Amino acid sequence: MLRSLFAGVSGLRSHQVRMDVIGNNIANVNTVGFKAGRVNFAEMLSQTIRGAQAPSEARGGMNPVQVGLGVQVGSVDTLFTQGNLQYTGVLTDLAIQGDGFLVVGDGLRRFYTRDGALVLDSRGGLVHASTGLRLMGWQANEAGEVDTSGELVPLRIPVGTEIPPKATENVIFGGNLDAATDVDGTWTTTITVYDSLGNAIELRLVFTKTDANRWDWQLFYGDEEVASGSLEFDETGKLTSPAEPEEVTVDLPDELGSADLELKLDFSQLTQYAAPSTATLRSQDGYPSGSLESFAIDGNGVITGLYSNGRTQVVGQVALALFTNPGGLLKAGNNLYAESANSGPPAIGAAGTGGRGTLVAGALEMSNVDLAQEFTNMITAQRGFQANARVITTSDELLQELISLRR
């Protein structure tokens, strides 16, 4: 039987596989995070008709005579080139700019994906929209601290949960006290601080000029003076005394049910220039209770909760996995990949570290399929299939001629 007949058949089979891959690429042209495939052909074994001969003194050497037996599919590679990002504006959508995979799991097995179309479930968990698998990362503790060296856990964004109040401890004042103020002239400002239960407490601070570069201050809660002291400035208007924050205690009424306020009053940012008085509260570190209303995810995957009391606190961080050979991953369907013997183990870490890409919230990575290239590949695959079919037809005609010799 003619070898060309079988070579043609192998060519048809191989080009069919190539068309299968091209068709799959085109079908997934709009699949989020899809990575195109590529077929590589390899020559089959060759039949040796005559081996090579080494040269001798009498005659030169001769090359081997071999006839190829056709073609086979050498490999089907997955091309992990970067896809374009499409902005969606959805808070839970995540796109990876660079290398790495999101880690998702069901408690028994982990998968890896470039598909960042995520949604919140009824329990506040971030889940892969196509499969319901939970997004893995590190949950923050009550203080908003994340340990990226710890075990991965399913990430939750507990919308509606409360953040406890914090009593004010540090109060910082800033602004100016007018150097042109007459002796016994005053400047009054009102400040709001918070007790241990989150109650807003209004205090009144009265500055009274007692000398050229000296001001006395009095702190009032209601009509009761709770603390007092003095401020001294140098000839340039800079505060010289006190050098450290003043520690004061504000006794609160029993009906509030909260602990007394222990405050540190920092006057170091006050000045005394010949300009209108503007001394006021710059900052204080207390706040009332609040509930989680929204969240944001930054480029490193840090999830920051936004609370109704204006506070922000880290609630978790998204993990990314990096593989030595991502082309060795097994496709598991639904835009998921599974670890294989040739992918290497996943190197888990935070986005933006260790060669991992960064995350873009409110965006999705589109398919990296190049339609122009795929149509070109389809044309060459079609021509290759036709040519191999012609080889079979011609071989058949030769066999027909051979059979006709008996007539």
Short mmCIF file of C-alpha atoms in Angstrom, two decimals:
data_model
loop_
_atom_site.label_atom_id
_atom_site.label_comp_id
_atom_site.label_asym_id
_atom_site.label_seq_id
_atom_site.Cartn_x
_atom_site.Cartn_y
_atom_site.Cartn_z
CA MET A 1 0.00 0.00 0.00
CA LEU A 2 1.27 3.47 -0.81
CA ARG A 3 2.81 5.30 2.12
CA SER A 4 1.45 8.58 0.77
CA LEU A 5 -2.09 7.33 1.38
CA PHE A 6 -1.46 7.03 5.12
CA ALA A 7 0.53 10.28 5.16
CA GLY A 8 -2.47 12.04 3.65
CA VAL A 9 -4.78 10.52 6.25
CA SER A 10 -2.48 11.71 9.05
CA GLY A 11 -2.53 15.17 7.51
CA LEU A 12 -6.34 15.20 7.48
CA ARG A 13 -6.50 14.14 11.13
CA SER A 14 -3.93 16.71 12.24
CA HIS A 15 -5.60 19.56 10.36
CA GLN A 16 -8.94 18.52 11.82
CA VAL A 17 -7.44 18.98 15.28
CA ARG A 18 -6.11 22.37 14.24
CA MET A 19 -9.56 23.40 13.04
CA ASP A 20 -11.01 22.18 16.35
CA VAL A 21 -8.65 24.48 18.25
CA ILE A 22 -9.29 27.41 15.90
CA GLY A 23 -13.04 26.89 16.20
CA ASN A 24 -12.78 26.83 20.00
CA ASN A 25 -10.74 30.04 19.97
CA ILE A 26 -13.29 31.83 17.79
CA ALA A 27 -16.19 30.50 19.87
CA ASN A 28 -14.58 32.01 22.99
CA VAL A 29 -13.68 35.36 21.46
CA ASN A 30 -15.90 37.10 24.05
CA THR A 31 -15.26 34.76 27.00
CA VAL A 32 -13.92 36.62 30.04
CA GLY A 33 -10.30 35.73 30.77
CA PHE A 34 -10.12 33.12 27.99
CA LYS A 35 -6.65 32.19 26.72
CA ALA A 36 -6.28 31.12 23.09
CA GLY A 37 -4.87 27.73 22.11
CA ARG A 38 -2.28 26.93 19.44
CA VAL A 39 -1.55 23.65 17.65
CA ASN A 40 2.01 22.58 16.84
CA PHE A 41 2.55 19.81 14.30
CA ALA A 42 5.38 17.26 14.47
CA GLU A 43 6.70 14.87 11.84
CA MET A 44 5.92 11.20 12.39
CA LEU A 45 8.49 8.41 12.30
CA SER A 46 10.34 7.96 9.02
CA GLN A 47 10.92 4.63 7.30
CA THR A 48 14.60 4.09 6.64
CA ILE A 49 15.21 2.55 3.22
CA ARG A 50 18.96 2.78 3.42
CA GLY A 51 21.14 3.75 6.30
CA ALA A 52 23.98 6.27 6.25
CA GLN A 53 27.43 5.10 5.14
CA ALA A 54 30.68 6.57 6.36
CA PRO A 55 33.27 7.67 3.79
CA SER A 56 36.15 5.34 3.01
CA GLU A 57 39.43 5.69 1.14
CA ALA A 58 37.77 4.44 -2.04
CA ARG A 59 34.52 6.41 -2.03
CA GLY A 60 32.72 9.11 -0.16
CA GLY A 61 30.01 8.72 2.46
CA MET A 62 26.31 8.40 1.69
CA ASN A 63 23.37 9.99 3.47
CA PRO A 64 20.51 7.90 4.79
CA VAL A 65 17.45 7.41 2.60
CA GLN A 66 14.25 7.87 4.63
CA VAL A 67 10.63 8.36 3.73
CA GLY A 68 8.38 10.19 6.18
CA LEU A 69 5.20 8.52 7.37
CA GLY A 70 3.10 11.61 7.87
CA VAL A 71 2.33 14.24 10.50
CA GLN A 72 0.99 14.22 14.03
CA VAL A 73 -0.13 16.81 16.58
CA GLY A 74 2.95 17.64 18.60
CA SER A 75 1.27 19.85 21.21
CA VAL A 76 -1.71 22.08 21.88
CA ASP A 77 -0.41 25.08 23.81
CA THR A 78 -2.36 27.64 25.82
CA LEU A 79 -1.15 31.19 25.20
CA PHE A 80 -1.20 33.18 28.43
CA THR A 81 -0.67 36.58 26.84
CA GLN A 82 -2.40 39.58 28.42
CA GLY A 83 -5.95 40.29 27.31
CA ASN A 84 -7.40 43.78 27.05
CA LEU A 85 -9.20 45.20 30.07
CA GLN A 86 -12.81 46.27 29.83
CA TYR A 87 -14.15 48.57 32.54
CA THR A 88 -17.54 47.54 33.90
CA GLY A 89 -17.92 49.74 36.98
CA VAL A 90 -19.03 46.71 39.04
CA LEU A 91 -17.32 46.83 42.44
CA THR A 92 -16.78 43.07 42.62
CA ASP A 93 -15.28 42.66 39.12
CA LEU A 94 -11.51 42.06 39.18
CA ALA A 95 -9.04 42.04 36.30
CA ILE A 96 -5.43 40.92 36.61
CA GLN A 97 -2.88 43.16 34.91
CA GLY A 98 0.16 40.91 34.61
CA ASP A 99 0.84 37.36 35.73
CA GLY A 100 -1.13 35.36 38.26
CA PHE A 101 -4.48 33.69 38.90
CA LEU A 102 -7.33 34.24 41.31
CA VAL A 103 -7.75 31.33 43.71
CA VAL A 104 -11.25 29.87 44.12
CA GLY A 105 -12.40 26.77 45.95
CA ASP A 106 -15.27 24.81 47.46
CA GLY A 107 -13.59 23.66 50.66
CA LEU A 108 -12.37 20.41 49.09
CA ARG A 109 -10.44 21.48 46.02
CA ARG A 110 -8.90 24.66 44.68
CA PHE A 111 -9.00 26.02 41.17
CA TYR A 112 -7.35 28.98 39.50
CA THR A 113 -8.83 31.46 37.08
CA ARG A 114 -8.28 34.71 35.19
CA ASP A 115 -12.05 35.26 35.13
CA GLY A 116 -12.68 37.98 37.70
CA ALA A 117 -16.47 38.17 37.26
CA LEU A 118 -17.35 37.92 40.96
CA VAL A 119 -20.58 38.48 42.89
CA LEU A 120 -21.66 38.63 46.52
CA ASP A 121 -23.78 35.78 47.83
CA SER A 122 -26.44 36.03 50.55
CA ARG A 123 -23.78 35.57 53.26
CA GLY A 124 -21.54 38.33 51.98
CA GLY A 125 -19.06 35.94 50.40
CA LEU A 126 -17.23 36.80 47.19
CA VAL A 127 -17.93 33.99 44.72
CA HIS A 128 -17.04 33.13 41.13
CA ALA A 129 -20.19 34.04 39.20
CA SER A 130 -20.01 31.08 36.78
CA THR A 131 -19.52 28.33 39.35
CA GLY A 132 -20.30 29.68 42.83
CA LEU A 133 -16.79 28.76 43.99
CA ARG A 134 -15.58 31.04 46.78
CA LEU A 135 -12.79 33.54 46.24
CA MET A 136 -9.84 32.81 48.52
CA GLY A 137 -7.65 35.26 50.39
CA TRP A 138 -6.93 36.48 53.90
CA GLN A 139 -9.61 37.90 56.21
CA ALA A 140 -8.63 40.84 58.42
CA ASN A 141 -8.91 40.68 62.20
CA GLU A 142 -10.99 43.09 64.29
CA ALA A 143 -8.21 45.66 64.17
CA GLY A 144 -8.15 45.60 60.36
CA GLU A 145 -4.82 43.74 60.14
CA VAL A 146 -4.14 41.11 57.46
CA ASP A 147 -1.62 38.28 57.82
CA THR A 148 -0.64 37.26 54.29
CA SER A 149 1.46 34.40 55.66
CA GLY A 150 -1.60 32.67 57.09
CA GLU A 151 -3.90 30.06 55.57
CA LEU A 152 -6.24 31.03 52.76
CA VAL A 153 -9.90 31.36 53.68
CA PRO A 154 -13.05 32.24 51.71
CA LEU A 155 -13.33 36.02 51.62
CA ARG A 156 -16.40 37.73 53.06
CA ILE A 157 -17.51 41.34 52.91
CA PRO A 158 -19.98 41.54 55.80
CA VAL A 159 -22.12 44.43 54.53
CA GLY A 160 -24.24 45.83 57.36
CA THR A 161 -22.00 44.64 60.19
CA GLU A 162 -21.18 47.15 62.91
CA ILE A 163 -17.83 48.67 63.76
CA PRO A 164 -17.67 49.48 67.51
CA PRO A 165 -17.21 53.06 68.70
CA LYS A 166 -13.87 54.37 69.88
CA ALA A 167 -13.42 56.91 72.64
CA THR A 168 -11.38 59.99 71.79
CA GLU A 169 -7.87 59.90 73.19
CA ASN A 170 -5.84 62.38 71.14
CA VAL A 171 -7.03 65.87 70.24
CA ILE A 172 -4.91 68.10 68.00
CA PHE A 173 -5.47 71.83 67.66
CA GLY A 174 -4.21 74.07 64.89
CA GLY A 175 -4.57 77.56 63.57
CA ASN A 176 -3.58 80.99 64.86
CA LEU A 177 -4.12 83.16 67.95
CA ASP A 178 -4.03 86.83 66.97
CA ALA A 179 -0.92 88.50 68.43
CA ALA A 180 -2.69 91.89 68.17
CA THR A 181 -5.39 90.82 70.65
CA ASP A 182 -5.53 93.02 73.75
CA VAL A 183 -4.67 91.52 77.13
CA ASP A 184 -7.74 89.77 78.56
CA GLY A 185 -9.08 89.32 75.04
CA THR A 186 -10.52 85.88 74.33
CA TRP A 187 -11.04 83.39 71.52
CA THR A 188 -13.51 80.51 71.88
CA THR A 189 -13.84 77.34 69.84
CA THR A 190 -16.12 74.34 70.22
CA ILE A 191 -14.89 70.78 69.73
CA THR A 192 -16.75 67.47 69.43
CA VAL A 193 -15.26 64.28 70.85
CA TYR A 194 -16.69 60.80 71.48
CA ASP A 195 -17.01 58.71 74.62
CA SER A 196 -16.60 54.92 74.91
CA LEU A 197 -20.21 54.33 73.79
CA GLY A 198 -19.95 56.60 70.77
CA ASN A 199 -21.85 59.52 72.29
CA ALA A 200 -20.86 62.88 70.83
CA ILE A 201 -19.54 65.12 73.61
CA GLU A 202 -19.27 68.87 72.99
CA LEU A 203 -16.50 70.73 74.79
CA ARG A 204 -15.72 74.43 74.76
CA LEU A 205 -12.17 75.73 74.72
CA VAL A 206 -11.56 79.36 75.71
CA PHE A 207 -8.22 81.08 75.05
CA THR A 208 -7.53 84.26 77.08
CA LYS A 209 -4.52 86.49 76.36
CA THR A 210 -2.68 87.28 79.62
CA ASP A 211 0.60 88.75 78.33
CA ALA A 212 2.41 89.64 75.12
CA ASN A 213 3.32 86.05 74.29
CA ARG A 214 1.17 84.18 76.76
CA TRP A 215 -2.36 82.75 76.55
CA ASP A 216 -4.30 80.82 79.18
CA TRP A 217 -6.77 78.16 78.13
CA GLN A 218 -9.81 76.71 79.87
CA LEU A 219 -11.72 73.59 78.83
CA PHE A 220 -15.44 73.50 79.67
CA TYR A 221 -17.97 70.68 79.61
CA GLY A 222 -21.25 72.49 79.72
CA ASP A 223 -20.73 75.31 82.25
CA GLU A 224 -18.19 73.38 84.27
CA GLU A 225 -14.47 73.98 83.83
CA VAL A 226 -12.75 70.59 83.57
CA ALA A 227 -9.15 71.63 82.82
CA SER A 228 -6.93 74.66 82.30
CA GLY A 229 -3.40 75.60 81.40
CA SER A 230 -1.24 78.16 79.62
CA LEU A 231 0.53 78.56 76.30
CA GLU A 232 3.74 80.48 75.66
CA PHE A 233 5.07 81.65 72.30
CA ASP A 234 8.46 83.02 71.24
CA GLU A 235 9.21 86.17 69.26
CA THR A 236 8.58 84.35 65.97
CA GLY A 237 5.10 83.20 66.97
CA LYS A 238 6.08 79.57 67.58
CA LEU A 239 4.77 77.66 70.58
CA THR A 240 7.44 77.00 73.20
CA SER A 241 5.34 75.68 76.09
CA PRO A 242 3.94 73.16 76.75
CA ALA A 243 6.39 70.88 74.92
CA GLU A 244 4.17 67.80 75.34
CA PRO A 245 0.40 67.27 75.00
CA GLU A 246 -1.63 68.18 78.08
CA GLU A 247 -3.38 65.23 79.74
CA VAL A 248 -6.87 66.00 81.03
CA THR A 249 -9.78 63.97 82.41
CA VAL A 250 -13.37 64.89 81.63
CA ASP A 251 -15.86 63.44 84.11
CA LEU A 252 -19.05 62.43 82.33
CA PRO A 253 -22.48 62.14 83.97
CA ASP A 254 -23.50 58.68 85.16
CA GLU A 255 -26.63 58.64 83.01
CA LEU A 256 -24.49 58.38 79.89
CA GLY A 257 -23.24 55.01 81.08
CA SER A 258 -19.82 55.52 79.55
CA ALA A 259 -16.32 55.84 80.92
CA ASP A 260 -14.79 59.24 81.64
CA LEU A 261 -12.78 60.80 78.86
CA GLU A 262 -8.99 60.62 79.12
CA LEU A 263 -7.73 63.19 76.62
CA LYS A 264 -4.34 64.37 75.41
CA LEU A 265 -4.58 67.95 74.11
CA ASP A 266 -1.89 68.73 71.55
CA PHE A 267 -1.35 72.48 71.00
CA SER A 268 1.93 72.15 69.08
CA GLN A 269 0.42 73.30 65.77
CA LEU A 270 -0.86 76.62 67.15
CA THR A 271 0.86 79.87 66.18
CA GLN A 272 0.69 83.48 67.37
CA TYR A 273 0.91 85.85 64.43
CA ALA A 274 -0.61 89.28 63.83
CA ALA A 275 -3.52 87.78 61.93
CA PRO A 276 -7.13 86.92 62.78
CA SER A 277 -7.57 84.13 65.29
CA THR A 278 -8.43 80.78 63.69
CA ALA A 279 -7.48 78.33 66.45
CA THR A 280 -9.73 75.29 66.21
CA LEU A 281 -9.83 71.50 66.32
CA ARG A 282 -7.71 69.90 63.60
CA SER A 283 -8.32 66.24 64.38
CA GLN A 284 -9.42 63.77 67.03
CA ASP A 285 -9.24 59.98 66.93
CA GLY A 286 -12.63 59.00 68.32
CA TYR A 287 -15.71 57.96 66.38
CA PRO A 288 -19.22 56.56 66.92
CA SER A 289 -20.33 53.10 65.85
CA GLY A 290 -21.07 52.57 62.18
CA SER A 291 -22.23 49.88 59.75
CA LEU A 292 -20.42 48.68 56.63
CA GLU A 293 -22.07 50.30 53.62
CA SER A 294 -19.63 49.81 50.77
CA PHE A 295 -16.12 48.66 49.95
CA ALA A 296 -13.23 49.19 47.56
CA ILE A 297 -10.45 46.90 46.31
CA ASP A 298 -7.03 48.36 45.50
CA GLY A 299 -4.27 47.14 43.18
CA ASN A 300 -2.78 44.89 45.85
CA GLY A 301 -6.12 43.21 46.48
CA VAL A 302 -6.72 44.94 49.82
CA ILE A 303 -10.46 45.18 50.50
CA THR A 304 -11.30 48.33 52.45
CA GLY A 305 -14.71 48.68 54.04
CA LEU A 306 -16.47 52.05 54.05
CA TYR A 307 -18.62 52.58 57.16
CA SER A 308 -21.59 54.86 57.79
CA ASN A 309 -19.64 56.82 60.41
CA GLY A 310 -17.08 57.86 57.80
CA ARG A 311 -14.44 55.41 58.95
CA THR A 312 -12.57 52.98 56.72
CA GLN A 313 -11.10 49.67 57.77
CA VAL A 314 -9.44 46.78 55.97
CA VAL A 315 -11.70 43.70 55.91
CA GLY A 316 -9.53 41.34 53.85
CA GLN A 317 -7.10 40.86 50.97
CA VAL A 318 -7.39 38.88 47.73
CA ALA A 319 -4.70 36.24 47.07
CA LEU A 320 -3.04 35.56 43.72
CA ALA A 321 -1.33 32.34 42.63
CA LEU A 322 1.73 32.25 40.39
CA PHE A 323 2.89 29.16 38.49
CA THR A 324 6.33 28.43 37.06
CA ASN A 325 4.70 26.94 33.97
CA PRO A 326 1.11 28.19 33.55
CA GLY A 327 0.96 26.40 30.19
CA GLY A 328 1.02 23.13 32.13
CA LEU A 329 -2.28 23.84 33.90
CA LEU A 330 -5.24 21.61 33.16
CA LYS A 331 -8.38 23.28 31.83
CA ALA A 332 -11.27 22.33 34.09
CA GLY A 333 -14.10 24.14 32.29
CA ASN A 334 -15.97 27.29 33.34
CA ASN A 335 -12.81 29.37 32.86
CA LEU A 336 -11.06 27.35 35.60
CA TYR A 337 -7.63 25.73 35.67
CA ALA A 338 -6.33 22.95 37.89
CA GLU A 339 -2.79 22.23 39.00
CA SER A 340 -0.97 19.50 37.07
CA ALA A 341 2.29 17.61 37.38
CA ASN A 342 3.99 20.00 34.94
CA SER A 343 2.54 23.33 36.06
CA GLY A 344 4.51 23.42 39.27
CA PRO A 345 2.93 24.17 42.65
CA PRO A 346 1.12 27.49 43.12
CA ALA A 347 3.11 30.29 44.74
CA ILE A 348 0.45 32.09 46.77
CA GLY A 349 0.95 35.73 47.68
CA ALA A 350 -0.42 39.26 47.50
CA ALA A 351 -0.94 41.01 44.20
CA GLY A 352 1.95 43.22 43.14
CA THR A 353 4.54 41.07 44.93
CA GLY A 354 6.90 38.33 43.75
CA GLY A 355 6.24 38.87 40.05
CA ARG A 356 2.47 38.74 40.45
CA GLY A 357 0.37 41.23 38.55
CA THR A 358 -1.82 43.92 40.05
CA LEU A 359 -5.59 43.91 40.36
CA VAL A 360 -7.90 46.39 38.65
CA ALA A 361 -11.27 46.64 40.37
CA GLY A 362 -14.36 47.38 38.32
CA ALA A 363 -12.86 45.78 35.21
CA LEU A 364 -12.63 42.39 33.49
CA GLU A 365 -9.89 40.88 31.33
CA MET A 366 -11.23 40.01 27.91
CA SER A 367 -10.25 37.05 25.73
CA ASN A 368 -6.81 37.28 24.11
CA VAL A 369 -8.10 35.71 20.87
CA ASP A 370 -6.95 37.68 17.80
CA LEU A 371 -9.71 37.21 15.21
CA ALA A 372 -7.54 38.33 12.29
CA GLN A 373 -4.93 35.73 13.22
CA GLU A 374 -7.56 33.04 13.75
CA PHE A 375 -9.13 33.65 10.34
CA THR A 376 -5.68 33.48 8.74
CA ASN A 377 -4.99 30.23 10.58
CA MET A 378 -8.37 28.91 9.42
CA ILE A 379 -7.48 29.59 5.80
CA THR A 380 -4.12 27.81 6.07
CA ALA A 381 -5.77 24.89 7.90
CA GLN A 382 -8.39 24.62 5.17
CA ARG A 383 -5.76 24.65 2.44
CA GLY A 384 -3.69 22.09 4.31
CA PHE A 385 -6.73 19.83 4.65
CA GLN A 386 -7.53 20.21 0.94
CA ALA A 387 -3.95 19.43 -0.07
CA ASN A 388 -3.87 16.29 2.08
CA ALA A 389 -7.22 15.22 0.65
CA ARG A 390 -5.71 15.64 -2.83
CA VAL A 391 -2.78 13.40 -1.81
CA ILE A 392 -5.28 10.68 -0.84
CA THR A 393 -7.17 11.13 -4.13
CA THR A 394 -3.99 10.93 -6.21
CA SER A 395 -2.74 7.91 -4.26
CA ASP A 396 -6.07 6.23 -4.90
CA GLU A 397 -5.72 6.90 -8.62
CA LEU A 398 -2.26 5.34 -8.58
CA LEU A 399 -3.64 2.25 -6.87
CA GLN A 400 -6.42 2.11 -9.47
CA GLU A 401 -3.83 2.16 -12.23
CA LEU A 402 -2.00 -0.64 -10.45
CA ILE A 403 -5.14 -2.78 -10.28
CA SER A 404 -5.86 -2.04 -13.95
CA LEU A 405 -2.60 -3.69 -15.03
CA ARG A 406 -4.32 -7.13 -14.84
CA ARG A 407 -6.79 -6.26 -17.64
#
